[in-house]
Short mmCIF file of C-alpha atoms and ligand atoms in Angstrom, two decimals:
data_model
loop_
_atom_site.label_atom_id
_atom_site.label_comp_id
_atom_site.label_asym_id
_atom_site.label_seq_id
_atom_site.Cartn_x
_atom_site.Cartn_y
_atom_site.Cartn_z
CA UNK A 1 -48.51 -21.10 -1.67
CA UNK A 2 -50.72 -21.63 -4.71
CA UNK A 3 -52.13 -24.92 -5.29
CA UNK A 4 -50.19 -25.33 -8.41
CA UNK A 5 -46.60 -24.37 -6.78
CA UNK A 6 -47.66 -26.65 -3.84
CA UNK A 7 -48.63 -29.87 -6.66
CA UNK A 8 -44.84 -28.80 -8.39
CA UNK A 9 -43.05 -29.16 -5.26
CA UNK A 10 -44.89 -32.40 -3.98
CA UNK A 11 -43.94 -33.52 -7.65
CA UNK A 12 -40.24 -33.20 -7.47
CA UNK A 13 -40.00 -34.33 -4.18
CA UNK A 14 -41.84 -37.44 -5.55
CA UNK A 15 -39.76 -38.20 -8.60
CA UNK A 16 -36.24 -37.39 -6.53
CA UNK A 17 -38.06 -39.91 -4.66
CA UNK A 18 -37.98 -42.01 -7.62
CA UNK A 19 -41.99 -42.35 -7.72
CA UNK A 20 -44.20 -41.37 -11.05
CA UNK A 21 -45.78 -38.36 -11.19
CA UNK A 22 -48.83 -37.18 -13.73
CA UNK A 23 -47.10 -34.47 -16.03
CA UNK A 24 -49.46 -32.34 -18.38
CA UNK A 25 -47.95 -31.30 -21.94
CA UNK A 26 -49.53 -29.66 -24.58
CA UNK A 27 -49.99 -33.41 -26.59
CA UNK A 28 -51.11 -35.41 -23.84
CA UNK A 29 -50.50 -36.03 -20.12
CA UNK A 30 -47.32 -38.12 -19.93
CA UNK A 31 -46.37 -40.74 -16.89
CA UNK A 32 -43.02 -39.54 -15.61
CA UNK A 33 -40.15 -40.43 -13.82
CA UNK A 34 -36.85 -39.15 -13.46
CA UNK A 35 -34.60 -40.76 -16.56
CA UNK A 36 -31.74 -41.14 -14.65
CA UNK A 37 -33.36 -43.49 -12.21
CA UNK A 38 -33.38 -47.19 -14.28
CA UNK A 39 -35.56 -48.09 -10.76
CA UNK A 40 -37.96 -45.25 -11.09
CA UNK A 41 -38.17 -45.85 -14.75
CA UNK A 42 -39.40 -49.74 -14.14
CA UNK A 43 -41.98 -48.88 -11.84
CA UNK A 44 -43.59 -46.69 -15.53
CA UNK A 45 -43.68 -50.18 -17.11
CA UNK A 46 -45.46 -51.87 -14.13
CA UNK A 47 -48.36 -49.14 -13.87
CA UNK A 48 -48.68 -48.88 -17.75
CA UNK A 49 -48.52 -52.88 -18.36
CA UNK A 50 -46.45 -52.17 -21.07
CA UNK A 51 -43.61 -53.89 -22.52
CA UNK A 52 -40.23 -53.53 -21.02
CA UNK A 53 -38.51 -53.40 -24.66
CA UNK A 54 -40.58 -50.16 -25.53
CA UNK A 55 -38.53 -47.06 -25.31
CA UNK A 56 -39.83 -43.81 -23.73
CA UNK A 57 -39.28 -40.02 -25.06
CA UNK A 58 -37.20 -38.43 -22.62
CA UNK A 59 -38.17 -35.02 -21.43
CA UNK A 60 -36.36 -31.74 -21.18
CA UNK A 61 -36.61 -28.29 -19.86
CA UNK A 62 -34.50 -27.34 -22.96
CA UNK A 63 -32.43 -28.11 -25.92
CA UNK A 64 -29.23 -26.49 -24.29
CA UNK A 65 -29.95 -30.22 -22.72
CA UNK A 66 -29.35 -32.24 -25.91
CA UNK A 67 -25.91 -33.20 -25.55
CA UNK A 68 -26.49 -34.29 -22.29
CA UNK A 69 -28.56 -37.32 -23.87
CA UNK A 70 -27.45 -37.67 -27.80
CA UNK A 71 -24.67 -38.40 -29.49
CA UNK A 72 -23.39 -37.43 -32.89
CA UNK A 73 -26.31 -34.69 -33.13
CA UNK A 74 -27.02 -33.96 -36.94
CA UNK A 75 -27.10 -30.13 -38.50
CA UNK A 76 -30.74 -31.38 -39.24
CA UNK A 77 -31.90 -32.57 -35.84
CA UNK A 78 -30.67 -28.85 -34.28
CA UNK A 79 -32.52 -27.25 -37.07
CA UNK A 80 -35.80 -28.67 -36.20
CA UNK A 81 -35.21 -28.35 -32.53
CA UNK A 82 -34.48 -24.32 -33.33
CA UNK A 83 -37.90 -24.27 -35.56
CA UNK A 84 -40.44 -26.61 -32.94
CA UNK A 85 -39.00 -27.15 -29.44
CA UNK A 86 -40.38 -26.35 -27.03
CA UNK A 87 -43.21 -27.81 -28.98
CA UNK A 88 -44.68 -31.13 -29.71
CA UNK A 89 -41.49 -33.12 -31.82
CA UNK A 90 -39.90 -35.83 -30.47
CA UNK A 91 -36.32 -36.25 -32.22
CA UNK A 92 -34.95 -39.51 -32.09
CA UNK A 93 -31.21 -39.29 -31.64
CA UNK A 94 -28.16 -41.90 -31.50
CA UNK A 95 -27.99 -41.80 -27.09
CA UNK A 96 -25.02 -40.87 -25.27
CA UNK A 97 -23.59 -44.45 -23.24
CA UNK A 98 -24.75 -43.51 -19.66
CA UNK A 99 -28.46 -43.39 -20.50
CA UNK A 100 -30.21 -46.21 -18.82
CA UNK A 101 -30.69 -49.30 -20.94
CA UNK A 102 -34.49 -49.26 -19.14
CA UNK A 103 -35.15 -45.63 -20.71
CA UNK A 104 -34.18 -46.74 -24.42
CA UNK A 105 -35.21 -50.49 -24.50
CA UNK A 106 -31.52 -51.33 -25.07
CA UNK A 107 -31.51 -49.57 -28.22
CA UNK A 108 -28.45 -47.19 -29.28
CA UNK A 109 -31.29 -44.20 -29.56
CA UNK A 110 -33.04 -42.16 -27.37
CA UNK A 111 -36.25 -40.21 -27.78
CA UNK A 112 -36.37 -36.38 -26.72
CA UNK A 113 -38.81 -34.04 -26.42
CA UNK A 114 -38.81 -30.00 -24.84
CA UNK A 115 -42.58 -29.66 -24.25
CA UNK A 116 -44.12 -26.34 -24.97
CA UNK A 117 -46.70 -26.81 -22.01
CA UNK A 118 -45.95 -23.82 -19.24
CA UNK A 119 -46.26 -26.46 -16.31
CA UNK A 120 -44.67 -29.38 -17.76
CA UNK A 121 -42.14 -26.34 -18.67
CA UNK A 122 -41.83 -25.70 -14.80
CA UNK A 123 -41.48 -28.83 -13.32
CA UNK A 124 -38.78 -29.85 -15.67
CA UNK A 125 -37.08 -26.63 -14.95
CA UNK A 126 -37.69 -27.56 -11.08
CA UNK A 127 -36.38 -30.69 -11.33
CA UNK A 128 -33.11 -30.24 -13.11
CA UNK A 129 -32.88 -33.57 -14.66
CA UNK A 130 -34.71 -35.10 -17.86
CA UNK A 131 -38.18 -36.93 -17.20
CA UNK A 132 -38.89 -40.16 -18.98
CA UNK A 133 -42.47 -40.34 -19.98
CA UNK A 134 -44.83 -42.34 -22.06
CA UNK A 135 -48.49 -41.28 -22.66
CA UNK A 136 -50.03 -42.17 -18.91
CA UNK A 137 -52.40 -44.64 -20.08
CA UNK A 138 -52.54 -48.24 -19.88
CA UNK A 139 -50.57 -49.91 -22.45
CA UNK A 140 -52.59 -49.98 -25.79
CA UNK A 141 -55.66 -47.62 -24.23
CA UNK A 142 -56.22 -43.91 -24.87
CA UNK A 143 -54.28 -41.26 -24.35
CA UNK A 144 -55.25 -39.22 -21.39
CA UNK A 145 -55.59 -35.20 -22.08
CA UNK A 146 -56.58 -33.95 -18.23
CA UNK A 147 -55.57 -34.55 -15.25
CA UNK A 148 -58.91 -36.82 -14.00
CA UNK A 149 -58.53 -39.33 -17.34
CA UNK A 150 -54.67 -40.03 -15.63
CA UNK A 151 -56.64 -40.51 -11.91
CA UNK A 152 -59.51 -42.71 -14.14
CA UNK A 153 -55.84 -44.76 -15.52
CA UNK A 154 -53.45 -44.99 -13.31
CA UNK A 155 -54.95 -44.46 -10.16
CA UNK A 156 -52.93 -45.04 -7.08
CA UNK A 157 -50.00 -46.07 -8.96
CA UNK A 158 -48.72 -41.94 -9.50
CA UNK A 159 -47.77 -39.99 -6.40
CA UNK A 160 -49.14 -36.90 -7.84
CA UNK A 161 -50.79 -35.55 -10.64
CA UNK A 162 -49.77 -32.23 -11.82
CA UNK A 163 -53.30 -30.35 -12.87
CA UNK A 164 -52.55 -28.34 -16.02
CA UNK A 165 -56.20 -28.42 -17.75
CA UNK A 166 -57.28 -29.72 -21.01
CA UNK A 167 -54.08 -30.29 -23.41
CA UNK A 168 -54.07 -27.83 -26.19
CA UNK A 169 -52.98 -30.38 -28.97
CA UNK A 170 -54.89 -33.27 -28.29
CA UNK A 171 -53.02 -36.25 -29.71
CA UNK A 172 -49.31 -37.35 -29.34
CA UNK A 173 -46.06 -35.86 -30.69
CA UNK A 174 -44.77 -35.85 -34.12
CA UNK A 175 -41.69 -38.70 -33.89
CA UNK A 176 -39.02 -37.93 -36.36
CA UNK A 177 -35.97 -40.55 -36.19
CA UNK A 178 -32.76 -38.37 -37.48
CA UNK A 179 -30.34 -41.31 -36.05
CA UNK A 180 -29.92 -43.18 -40.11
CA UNK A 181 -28.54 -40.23 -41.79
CA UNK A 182 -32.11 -39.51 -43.89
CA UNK A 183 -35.03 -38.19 -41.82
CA UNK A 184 -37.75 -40.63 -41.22
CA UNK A 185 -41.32 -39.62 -39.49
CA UNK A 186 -42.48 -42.42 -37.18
CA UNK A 187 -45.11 -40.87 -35.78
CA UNK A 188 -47.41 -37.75 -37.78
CA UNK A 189 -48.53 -35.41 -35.47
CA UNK A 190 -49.49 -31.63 -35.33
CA UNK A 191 -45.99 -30.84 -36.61
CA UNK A 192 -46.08 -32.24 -40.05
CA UNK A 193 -44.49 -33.92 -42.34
CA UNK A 194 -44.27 -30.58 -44.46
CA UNK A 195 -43.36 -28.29 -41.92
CA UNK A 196 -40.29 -30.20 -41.18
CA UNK A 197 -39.71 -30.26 -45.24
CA UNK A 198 -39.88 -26.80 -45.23
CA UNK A 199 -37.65 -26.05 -42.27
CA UNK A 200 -35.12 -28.42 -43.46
CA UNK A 201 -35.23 -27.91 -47.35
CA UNK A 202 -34.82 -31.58 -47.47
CA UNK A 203 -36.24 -35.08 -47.82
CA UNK A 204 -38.45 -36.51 -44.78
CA UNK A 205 -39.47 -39.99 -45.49
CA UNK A 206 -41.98 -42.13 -43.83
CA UNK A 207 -41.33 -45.23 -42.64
CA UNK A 208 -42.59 -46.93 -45.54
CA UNK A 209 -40.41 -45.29 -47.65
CA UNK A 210 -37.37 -45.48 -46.10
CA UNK A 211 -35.70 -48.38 -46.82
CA UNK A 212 -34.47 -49.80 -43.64
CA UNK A 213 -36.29 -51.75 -40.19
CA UNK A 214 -37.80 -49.53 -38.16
CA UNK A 215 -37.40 -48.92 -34.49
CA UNK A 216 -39.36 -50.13 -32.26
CA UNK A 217 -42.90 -47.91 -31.63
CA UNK A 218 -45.57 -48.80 -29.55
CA UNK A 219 -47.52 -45.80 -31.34
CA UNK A 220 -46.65 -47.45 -34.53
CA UNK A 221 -48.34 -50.96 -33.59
CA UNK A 222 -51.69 -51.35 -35.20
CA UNK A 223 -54.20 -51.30 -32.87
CA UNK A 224 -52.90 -48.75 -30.55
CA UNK A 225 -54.82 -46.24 -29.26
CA UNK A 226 -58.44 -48.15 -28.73
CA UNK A 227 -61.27 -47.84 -26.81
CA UNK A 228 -62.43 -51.53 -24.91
CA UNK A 229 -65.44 -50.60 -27.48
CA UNK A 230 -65.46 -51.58 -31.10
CA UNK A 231 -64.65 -48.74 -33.53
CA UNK A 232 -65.74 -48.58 -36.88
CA UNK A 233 -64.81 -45.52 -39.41
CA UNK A 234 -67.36 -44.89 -41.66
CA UNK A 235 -68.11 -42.36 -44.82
CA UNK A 236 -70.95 -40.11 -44.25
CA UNK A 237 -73.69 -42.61 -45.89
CA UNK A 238 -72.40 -45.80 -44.30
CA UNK A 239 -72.46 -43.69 -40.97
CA UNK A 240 -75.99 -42.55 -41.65
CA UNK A 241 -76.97 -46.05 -42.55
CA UNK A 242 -75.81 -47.84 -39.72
CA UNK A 243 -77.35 -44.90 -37.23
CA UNK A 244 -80.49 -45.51 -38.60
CA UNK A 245 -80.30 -49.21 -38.71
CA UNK A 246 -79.63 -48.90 -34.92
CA UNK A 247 -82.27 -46.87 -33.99
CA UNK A 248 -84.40 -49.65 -35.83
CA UNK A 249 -82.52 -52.50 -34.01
CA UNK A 250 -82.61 -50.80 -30.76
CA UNK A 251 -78.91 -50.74 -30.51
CA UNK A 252 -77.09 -47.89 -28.50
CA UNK A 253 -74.37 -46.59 -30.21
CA UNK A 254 -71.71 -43.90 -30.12
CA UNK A 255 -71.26 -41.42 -32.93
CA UNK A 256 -68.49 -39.26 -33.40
CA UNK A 257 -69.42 -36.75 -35.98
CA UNK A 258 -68.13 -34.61 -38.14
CA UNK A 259 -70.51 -32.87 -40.88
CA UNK A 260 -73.21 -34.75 -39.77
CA UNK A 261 -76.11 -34.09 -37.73
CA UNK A 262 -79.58 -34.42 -38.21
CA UNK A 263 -79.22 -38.39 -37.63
CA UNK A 264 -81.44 -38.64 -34.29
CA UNK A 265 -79.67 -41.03 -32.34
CA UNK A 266 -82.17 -43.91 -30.18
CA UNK A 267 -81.55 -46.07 -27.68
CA UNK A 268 -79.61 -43.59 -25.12
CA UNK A 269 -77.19 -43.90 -27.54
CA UNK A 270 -74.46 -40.91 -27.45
CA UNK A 271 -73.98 -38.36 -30.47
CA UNK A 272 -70.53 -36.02 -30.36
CA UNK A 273 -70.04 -33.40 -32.32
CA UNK A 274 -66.37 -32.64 -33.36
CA UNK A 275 -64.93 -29.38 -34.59
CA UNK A 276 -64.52 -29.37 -38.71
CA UNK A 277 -60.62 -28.21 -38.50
CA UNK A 278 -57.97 -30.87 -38.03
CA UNK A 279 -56.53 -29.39 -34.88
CA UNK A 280 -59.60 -28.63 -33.06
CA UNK A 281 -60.62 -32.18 -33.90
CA UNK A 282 -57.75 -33.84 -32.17
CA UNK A 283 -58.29 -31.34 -28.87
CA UNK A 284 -61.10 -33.21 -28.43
CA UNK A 285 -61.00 -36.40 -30.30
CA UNK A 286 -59.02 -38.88 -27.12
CA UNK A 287 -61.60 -36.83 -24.41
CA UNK A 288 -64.69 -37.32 -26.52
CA UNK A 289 -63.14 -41.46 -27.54
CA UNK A 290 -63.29 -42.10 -23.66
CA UNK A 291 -66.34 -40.49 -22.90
CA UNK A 292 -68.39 -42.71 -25.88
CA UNK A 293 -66.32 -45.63 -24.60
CA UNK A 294 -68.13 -45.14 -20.80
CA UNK A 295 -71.49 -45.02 -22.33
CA UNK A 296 -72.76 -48.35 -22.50
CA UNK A 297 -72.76 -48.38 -26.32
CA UNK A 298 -71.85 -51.60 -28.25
CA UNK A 299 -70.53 -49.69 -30.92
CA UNK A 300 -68.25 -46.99 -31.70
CA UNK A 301 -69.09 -45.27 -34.90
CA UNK A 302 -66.82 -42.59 -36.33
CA UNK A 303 -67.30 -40.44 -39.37
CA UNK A 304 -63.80 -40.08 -41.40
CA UNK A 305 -62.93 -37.45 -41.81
CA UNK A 306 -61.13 -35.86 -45.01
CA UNK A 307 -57.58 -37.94 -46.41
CA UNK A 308 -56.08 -34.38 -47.25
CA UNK A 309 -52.22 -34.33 -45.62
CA UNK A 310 -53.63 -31.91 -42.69
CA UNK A 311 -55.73 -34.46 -41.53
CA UNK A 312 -52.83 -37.38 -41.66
CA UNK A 313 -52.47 -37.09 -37.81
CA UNK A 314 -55.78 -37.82 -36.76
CA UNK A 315 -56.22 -40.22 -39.23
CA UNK A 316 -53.15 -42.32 -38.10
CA UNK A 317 -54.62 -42.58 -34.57
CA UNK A 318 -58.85 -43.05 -35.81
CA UNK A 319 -57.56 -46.33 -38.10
CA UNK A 320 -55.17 -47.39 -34.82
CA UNK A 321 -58.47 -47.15 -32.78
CA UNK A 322 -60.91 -48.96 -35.11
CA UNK A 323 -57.98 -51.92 -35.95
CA UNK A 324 -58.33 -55.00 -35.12
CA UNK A 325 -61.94 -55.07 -35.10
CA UNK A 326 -64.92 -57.05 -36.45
CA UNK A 327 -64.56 -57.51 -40.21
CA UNK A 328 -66.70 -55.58 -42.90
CA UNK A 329 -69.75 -56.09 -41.45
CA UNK A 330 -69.52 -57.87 -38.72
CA UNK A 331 -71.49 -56.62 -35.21
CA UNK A 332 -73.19 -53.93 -37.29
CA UNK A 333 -76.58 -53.79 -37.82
CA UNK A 334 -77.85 -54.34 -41.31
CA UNK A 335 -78.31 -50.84 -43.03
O1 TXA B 401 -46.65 -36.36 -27.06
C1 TXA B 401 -45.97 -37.30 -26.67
O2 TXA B 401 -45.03 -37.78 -27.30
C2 TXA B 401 -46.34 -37.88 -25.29
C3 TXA B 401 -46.04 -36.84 -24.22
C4 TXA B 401 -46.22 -37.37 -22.83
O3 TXA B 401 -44.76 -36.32 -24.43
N1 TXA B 401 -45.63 -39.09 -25.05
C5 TXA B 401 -45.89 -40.22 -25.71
O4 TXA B 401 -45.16 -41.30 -25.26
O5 TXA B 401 -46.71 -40.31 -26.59
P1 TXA B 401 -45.44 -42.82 -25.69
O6 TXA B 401 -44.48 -43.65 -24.95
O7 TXA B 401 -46.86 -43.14 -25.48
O8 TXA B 401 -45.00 -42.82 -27.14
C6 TXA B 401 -43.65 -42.59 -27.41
C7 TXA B 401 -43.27 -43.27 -28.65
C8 TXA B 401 -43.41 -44.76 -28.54
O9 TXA B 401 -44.06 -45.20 -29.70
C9 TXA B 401 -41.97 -45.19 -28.47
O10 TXA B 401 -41.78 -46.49 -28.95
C10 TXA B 401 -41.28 -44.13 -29.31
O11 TXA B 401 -41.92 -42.97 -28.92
N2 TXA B 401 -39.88 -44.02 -29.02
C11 TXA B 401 -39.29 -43.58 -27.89
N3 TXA B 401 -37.96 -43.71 -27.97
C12 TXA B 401 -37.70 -44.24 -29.18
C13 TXA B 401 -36.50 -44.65 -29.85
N4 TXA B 401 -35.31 -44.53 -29.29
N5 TXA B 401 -36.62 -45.15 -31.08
C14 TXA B 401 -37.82 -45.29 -31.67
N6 TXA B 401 -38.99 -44.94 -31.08
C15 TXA B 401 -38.91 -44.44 -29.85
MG1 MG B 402 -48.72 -43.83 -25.69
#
C-alpha cells in the first residue's frame, strides 16, 4: 500500500468518524468534514476560530451530485459547471431543505465546488458523500497551499492531512452566486469574470453592481487574508524608496517583488521574487506571504502589481492582506 492510498483510507475512516481531515485542491488546502455531519461540521468552526454564521463551500466528487444539494438549479449555473468543474468555481445555489443549517449558516444557499485536484478528486470519490470545507487556516490568516502550512495551522486539531504537494492555483476559488436570477461574482479568482461572460453569453455582475445585499463572505470581509505582519502595497518608486530608507534605518523588511530587483535589501531583511504572469504569481504569492511573515521583519512590503482585469484576482487578496493597516505613512520609514 502506497503512502498516499494508506493517507486516503486513514482519511475516510476519519471523516466517517466525523473528525477533519487536511484535503489538498488545486486553490488551496481546504479543512474538511463530512457535510452531512452538523457535529463534524462544528468541530471546522472550533479549529478555524471562525464564526459560526459563515457558510462553507461544499465539496463534490461530481456535478451528477448537484441535485443532491441545490434546488431550483438555473440553465446558467449547469452551463458553467459543464465549462469549469472539476475546476476552481464555487456556484452558489438556492440548497435543498435537508442540508445542515451548520454547513450554510442558516442561509437558503449552499456553496459547491467539484475540485479539479486528482487527490482531493479521490478522496471525495472514496468517501461517497460531499465534504464541507473552508480554506484550513485560522480564521482571517493565510491560506495554506501544502500540506506542512495546514500542520504549521491547525496542528493537532485534523486527524490527517492528505499530502498532495504544492497547489497548482495558488489562491481561492472564483465564487459566483447564481441563486438571484442575475449572476453575481463574490469572489474573482483564476476563473474570471470574462470567462464566465463568455461561456454564458450573458451579464455577470459584481457585487457592487448588483443591486441587492450580499451574502455573507468571509473572503469578502476586508482584511481577510493577512499576515500578523503589516502589509503595505507599493508602486515601484515608493517600493524602492522605502527599501532604501530601511536599509538606512536599519529596519528588516520583507519585499515581495515583482519587476524589481537590484534594491539590495539590509538588515537580514528578506527579498522574494515573484513570477511576472498573474497565475504564476498567485502559485506562489500565500507560500511566499507566510514565509516573509516568519522572518522577523516589521514590515511587509509588496510591489503592485498591474490593475489590468487578469490581475483582478490577486489584487483582491494583496489589498485584503495590506487592509486595515497603518495609515499613509505610518510605521514606514521616511523615504
Ligand atoms: O478554493 C476554495 O474555495 C477553497 C478550497 C478549499 O475549496 N475554499 C475556500 O473556503 O476558500 P473558505 O471558507 O475559506 O471560503 C469560502 C467562501 C467564504 O467566503 C464563504 O462565506 C463563501 O465561500 N460561501 C460559502 N457558502 C456561501 C453561501 N451559501 N453564500 C455566500 N457565500 C458563501
Ligand atoms: Mg478562507
Amino acid at each position: 500500500m502506497t503512502e498516499l492510498s494508506r493517507a486516503l483510507r486513514d482519511a475516510v475512516a476519519a471523516l466517517r468518524a466525523g473528525q477533519l481531515v487536511g484535503l489538498p485542491t488545486e486553490t488551496v488546502y481546504g479543512l474538511a468534514a463530512d457535510a452531512r455531519n452538523p457535529q463534524a461540521v462544528a468541530r471546522i468552526f472550533a479549529a478555524k476560530g471562525r464564526p459560526a454564521n459563515h457558510p462553507l463551500i461544499v465539496h463534490l466528487a461530481s456535478a451528477e451530485q448537484l441535485d443532491d444539494w441545490a434546488r431550483e438549479i438555473p440553465d446558467a449555473a449547469r452551463q458553467l459547471a459543464a465549462a469549469f468543474w472539476p475546476g476552481p468555481l464555487t456556484l452558489i445555489l438556492k440548497r435543498q431543505p435537508d442540508v445542515p443549517d451548520a454547513v450554510t449558516g442558516g442561509q437558503d444557499t449552499v456553496g459547491l465546488r467539484v475540485p479539479a485536484h486528482p487527490v482531493a478528486h479521490a478522496l471525495l470519490a472514496a468517501f461517497g458523500g460531499g465534504l464541507a470545507a473552508p480554506s484550513a487556516n485560522r480564521f482571517g490568516r493565510i491560506s495554506p497551499t501544502t500540506a506542512d502550512h495546514v500542520r504549521e495551522e491547525l496542528g493537532n486539531a485534523v486527524a490527517v492531512v492528505v499530502d498532495g504537494g504544492e497547489c497548482e492555483v495558488g489562491i481561492e476559488s472564483t465564487i459566483v452566486d447564481l441563486s438571484r436570477g442575475v449572476p453575481v461574482m463574490l469572489r474573482p479568482g483564476r476563473v474570471s469574470i470574462d470567462d464566465m461572460r463568455r461561456v454564458l453569453g450573458a451579464p455577470v455582475l459584481t457585487p457592487d453592481a448588483a443591486d441587492t445585499t450580499a451574502p455573507r463572505a468571509s473572503g469578502t470581509l476586508a482584511s481577510h487574508y493577512a499576515p500578523a505582519t503589516p502589509v503595505r502595497l507599493l508602486d515601484v518608486p515608493a517600493l524602492y524608496a522605502t527599501v532604501v530608507a530601511a536599509a538606512q534605518s536599519g529596519q528588516r523588511i520583507g519585499v515581495l517583488s515583482r519587476t524589481l530587483t537590484d534594491a539590495a535589501p539590509a538588515n537580514g531583511s528578506v527579498w522574494l521574487q515573484l513570477p511576472g504572469d498573474p497565475a504564476g504569481y498567485a502559485r506562489r504569492l500565500y507560500g511566499d506571504l507566510r514565509r516573509l511573515d516568519q522572518c522577523g521583519a516589521t514590515l511587509l512590503l509588496i510591489e503592485a502589481p498591474p490593475t489590468s482585469p487578469e490581475w483582478q484576482a490577486v489584487n483582491d487578496r494583496l489589498k485584503r492582506a495590506a487592509a486595515d493597516r497603518p495609515a499613509e505613512g505610518e510605521g514606514l520609514p521616511k523615504p
